[in-house]
CSV table of C-alpha atoms in Angstrom, one decimal:
chain,number,residue,atom,x,y,z
A,49,UNK,CA,122.8,96.5,71.2
A,50,UNK,CA,123.3,92.8,70.2
A,51,UNK,CA,125.6,90.4,71.9
A,52,UNK,CA,126.4,87.0,70.5
A,53,UNK,CA,128.7,84.1,72.3
A,54,UNK,CA,131.5,82.5,69.7
A,55,UNK,CA,133.6,80.1,71.8
A,56,UNK,CA,132.6,81.7,75.2
A,57,UNK,CA,133.3,84.7,74.4
A,58,UNK,CA,131.6,87.5,73.2
A,59,UNK,CA,131.2,89.3,69.9
A,60,UNK,CA,128.9,92.5,70.6
A,61,UNK,CA,127.4,94.5,67.4
A,62,UNK,CA,126.0,98.0,68.7
A,63,UNK,CA,125.2,101.4,67.3
A,64,UNK,CA,125.4,103.4,70.8
A,65,UNK,CA,129.7,103.8,71.4
A,66,UNK,CA,129.4,104.4,74.8
A,67,UNK,CA,128.9,100.1,75.0
A,68,UNK,CA,132.3,99.5,73.8
A,69,UNK,CA,133.3,101.4,77.4
A,70,UNK,CA,130.9,100.2,79.7
A,71,UNK,CA,131.4,96.5,78.4
A,72,UNK,CA,134.8,96.9,78.7
A,73,UNK,CA,137.9,94.9,77.3
A,74,UNK,CA,136.6,94.6,74.0
A,75,UNK,CA,139.1,95.3,70.7
A,76,UNK,CA,137.3,97.4,68.1
A,77,UNK,CA,136.1,96.2,64.8
A,78,UNK,CA,134.5,97.5,61.3
A,79,UNK,CA,131.6,95.8,59.8
A,80,UNK,CA,132.5,95.5,56.6
A,81,UNK,CA,131.5,91.2,55.9
A,82,UNK,CA,135.9,90.7,55.4
A,83,UNK,CA,136.1,92.4,59.1
A,84,UNK,CA,132.8,90.1,60.7
A,85,UNK,CA,134.3,87.1,59.2
A,86,UNK,CA,137.7,87.6,60.3
A,87,UNK,CA,135.9,88.9,64.0
A,88,UNK,CA,134.3,85.3,63.8
A,89,UNK,CA,137.4,83.5,62.9
A,90,UNK,CA,139.7,85.2,66.1
A,91,UNK,CA,136.9,84.2,68.8
A,92,UNK,CA,136.5,81.1,67.3
A,93,UNK,CA,139.9,80.1,67.1
A,94,UNK,CA,140.6,81.6,70.5
A,95,UNK,CA,141.1,79.9,74.3
A,96,UNK,CA,138.1,79.5,75.8
A,97,UNK,CA,139.2,79.9,79.1
A,98,UNK,CA,140.7,83.3,78.0
A,99,UNK,CA,138.9,86.1,80.2
A,100,UNK,CA,138.6,89.0,79.3
A,101,UNK,CA,138.6,88.6,75.4
A,102,UNK,CA,136.0,89.4,72.7
A,103,UNK,CA,135.1,92.1,69.3
A,104,UNK,CA,133.3,95.0,69.5
A,105,UNK,CA,131.3,95.7,66.0
A,106,UNK,CA,130.7,100.0,65.7
A,107,UNK,CA,127.7,100.4,63.4
A,108,UNK,CA,125.0,102.9,62.2
A,109,UNK,CA,122.3,100.0,61.5
A,110,UNK,CA,122.5,96.8,64.3
A,111,UNK,CA,120.0,95.7,62.2
A,112,UNK,CA,121.7,95.4,58.3
A,113,UNK,CA,125.4,94.3,60.7
A,114,UNK,CA,123.4,91.5,61.9
A,115,UNK,CA,121.5,90.5,58.8
A,116,UNK,CA,124.9,90.1,57.8
A,117,UNK,CA,126.5,88.5,60.2
A,118,UNK,CA,123.7,85.7,60.1
A,119,UNK,CA,124.7,84.6,56.4
A,120,UNK,CA,127.5,82.7,57.4
A,121,UNK,CA,125.4,80.4,59.9
A,122,UNK,CA,122.4,78.3,59.3
A,123,UNK,CA,119.8,78.9,62.8
A,124,UNK,CA,118.1,77.1,65.3
A,125,UNK,CA,115.3,78.4,67.1
A,126,UNK,CA,115.1,78.0,70.8
A,127,UNK,CA,113.3,78.5,74.3
A,128,UNK,CA,113.9,78.1,77.7
A,129,UNK,CA,112.8,79.0,81.2
A,130,UNK,CA,113.8,80.7,84.0
A,131,UNK,CA,112.5,78.6,86.9
A,132,UNK,CA,111.2,80.6,90.3
A,133,UNK,CA,109.4,79.3,93.2
A,134,UNK,CA,108.2,81.5,96.5
A,135,UNK,CA,110.6,80.6,98.1
A,136,UNK,CA,113.3,83.0,95.8
A,137,UNK,CA,115.0,80.2,94.3
A,138,UNK,CA,115.7,79.5,91.0
A,139,UNK,CA,116.6,75.7,89.3
A,140,UNK,CA,119.5,75.4,87.4
A,141,UNK,CA,120.6,71.7,85.4
A,142,UNK,CA,123.5,70.2,85.8
A,143,UNK,CA,124.5,69.3,81.9
A,144,UNK,CA,128.2,67.7,80.2
A,145,UNK,CA,129.5,69.1,83.8
A,146,UNK,CA,128.2,73.1,84.1
A,147,UNK,CA,124.8,74.2,85.2
A,148,UNK,CA,122.3,75.1,82.5
A,149,UNK,CA,118.5,76.6,82.3
A,150,UNK,CA,115.9,74.1,80.8
A,151,UNK,CA,115.7,75.1,77.2
A,152,UNK,CA,116.2,73.6,73.6
A,153,UNK,CA,115.4,73.6,70.2
A,154,UNK,CA,112.0,74.7,69.0
A,155,UNK,CA,110.0,72.6,66.9
A,156,UNK,CA,108.6,73.1,63.8
A,157,UNK,CA,104.8,75.2,63.5
A,158,UNK,CA,105.5,75.7,67.4
A,159,UNK,CA,104.9,78.4,69.7
A,160,UNK,CA,108.2,80.1,72.0
A,161,UNK,CA,106.4,79.6,74.5
A,162,UNK,CA,104.8,76.5,74.0
A,163,UNK,CA,108.4,75.4,73.1
A,164,UNK,CA,109.7,76.9,75.8
A,165,UNK,CA,107.7,74.6,79.1
A,166,UNK,CA,107.7,71.7,77.1
A,167,UNK,CA,111.5,71.4,77.2
A,168,UNK,CA,111.4,72.6,80.6
A,169,UNK,CA,108.9,69.6,81.5
A,170,UNK,CA,110.8,67.7,79.7
A,171,UNK,CA,114.4,68.6,80.6
A,172,UNK,CA,113.1,68.6,83.7
A,173,UNK,CA,110.8,65.9,84.5
A,174,UNK,CA,109.2,68.5,86.4
A,175,UNK,CA,104.8,68.1,85.2
A,176,UNK,CA,103.1,71.7,86.4
A,177,UNK,CA,104.9,75.0,85.6
A,178,UNK,CA,103.2,78.4,85.0
A,179,UNK,CA,104.2,80.9,82.4
A,180,UNK,CA,105.6,83.9,83.0
A,181,UNK,CA,106.6,87.0,81.2
A,182,UNK,CA,109.6,87.4,78.2
A,183,UNK,CA,112.0,87.6,79.3
A,184,UNK,CA,116.0,87.7,76.5
A,185,UNK,CA,116.6,86.2,74.0
A,186,UNK,CA,120.3,84.9,73.5
A,187,UNK,CA,122.5,84.7,71.2
A,188,UNK,CA,125.0,81.4,70.5
A,189,UNK,CA,127.1,79.8,67.9
A,190,UNK,CA,128.6,76.4,67.5
A,191,UNK,CA,130.3,73.5,64.8
A,192,UNK,CA,128.0,70.9,63.5
A,193,UNK,CA,129.0,68.9,60.8
A,194,UNK,CA,131.7,70.5,59.3
A,195,UNK,CA,129.3,74.0,59.4
A,196,UNK,CA,128.6,76.8,61.1
A,197,UNK,CA,125.1,77.0,63.5
A,198,UNK,CA,124.1,80.5,65.3
A,199,UNK,CA,121.9,79.1,67.8
A,200,UNK,CA,118.6,82.5,68.6
A,201,UNK,CA,117.2,81.0,72.2
A,202,UNK,CA,113.7,83.0,73.4
A,203,UNK,CA,114.2,83.0,77.0
A,204,UNK,CA,110.5,83.1,79.4
A,205,UNK,CA,109.8,83.2,83.4
A,206,UNK,CA,108.5,80.9,84.8
A,207,UNK,CA,107.0,79.4,87.9
A,208,UNK,CA,106.3,76.8,90.2
A,209,UNK,CA,104.5,76.9,93.3
A,210,UNK,CA,103.8,73.5,94.5
A,211,UNK,CA,107.3,71.2,96.0
A,212,UNK,CA,108.0,69.0,92.7
A,213,UNK,CA,110.4,66.1,92.7
A,214,UNK,CA,113.0,66.2,89.0
A,215,UNK,CA,113.4,63.2,87.3
A,216,UNK,CA,116.7,64.8,85.1
A,217,UNK,CA,116.4,63.6,81.3
A,218,UNK,CA,119.3,61.3,81.4
A,219,UNK,CA,119.1,61.1,77.3
A,220,UNK,CA,119.9,65.1,77.1
A,221,UNK,CA,123.3,64.6,79.1
A,222,UNK,CA,121.2,66.0,82.4
A,223,UNK,CA,122.6,64.8,85.5
A,224,UNK,CA,121.1,67.2,88.1
A,225,UNK,CA,118.0,69.3,88.5
A,226,UNK,CA,118.0,71.6,91.8
A,227,UNK,CA,117.5,74.6,93.2
A,228,UNK,CA,119.6,77.4,94.4
A,229,UNK,CA,119.1,80.3,97.0
A,230,UNK,CA,119.0,84.1,93.9
A,231,UNK,CA,120.5,85.5,97.1
A,232,UNK,CA,123.8,83.3,97.8
A,233,UNK,CA,123.8,83.2,94.4
A,234,UNK,CA,127.2,83.7,93.8
A,235,UNK,CA,127.4,84.3,89.3
A,236,UNK,CA,130.4,85.3,88.4
A,237,UNK,CA,131.6,82.2,90.5
A,238,UNK,CA,129.0,79.6,88.9
A,239,UNK,CA,130.8,77.1,86.4
A,240,UNK,CA,128.7,77.7,84.3
A,241,UNK,CA,128.4,79.3,80.3
A,242,UNK,CA,129.0,83.6,79.6
A,243,UNK,CA,125.8,83.1,77.5
A,244,UNK,CA,123.6,81.2,79.9
A,245,UNK,CA,125.2,84.0,82.6
A,246,UNK,CA,123.9,87.2,81.0
A,247,UNK,CA,120.9,85.9,80.9
A,248,UNK,CA,120.3,85.2,84.8
A,249,UNK,CA,121.8,88.5,85.3
A,250,UNK,CA,119.0,90.1,83.4
A,251,UNK,CA,116.2,87.8,84.8
A,252,UNK,CA,117.5,88.3,88.1
A,253,UNK,CA,117.0,92.2,87.8
A,254,UNK,CA,113.9,92.4,86.8
């Protein structure tokens, strides 16, 4: 299953029909090129605040369908971290009025792991951090200079085992860096992006 968030709504490409019933409230569409473009336009023009709306594209070949989907986009590779400490807390940043995970664009020739660590250090003002295992990839789209962009973010666990004074990266519109207790965190109520909510759900189940 490949899930791409377009305007906060999921476009799901899957070769498993059971995913349609597990995810619920998804509109079924074909996987031909014309239908894919129609699905993209429907989600782009939908209300971002509309709950439980998305599109499910069944396919016999997820990679082929995703490849055809991507031809409409400029691709950007990014990396980020789900940062934990010994107390059972997860580190979140406040960016442009929403809670987010630290992440950013990978530089040319830079390894994903290095990019993830660099971005977390820069955005949170962290001096020392330990890189952990790979978690998952997330996909979301946005508009830039009149064109469509697909950002693939590669997520890694990270760990801070000592107290840190955080310095939010203001030039990236980050105003807060804060620990949240995992046991008290309600992902459904957290004011964040749906793609970030998905990543945290996957990470905190591991």
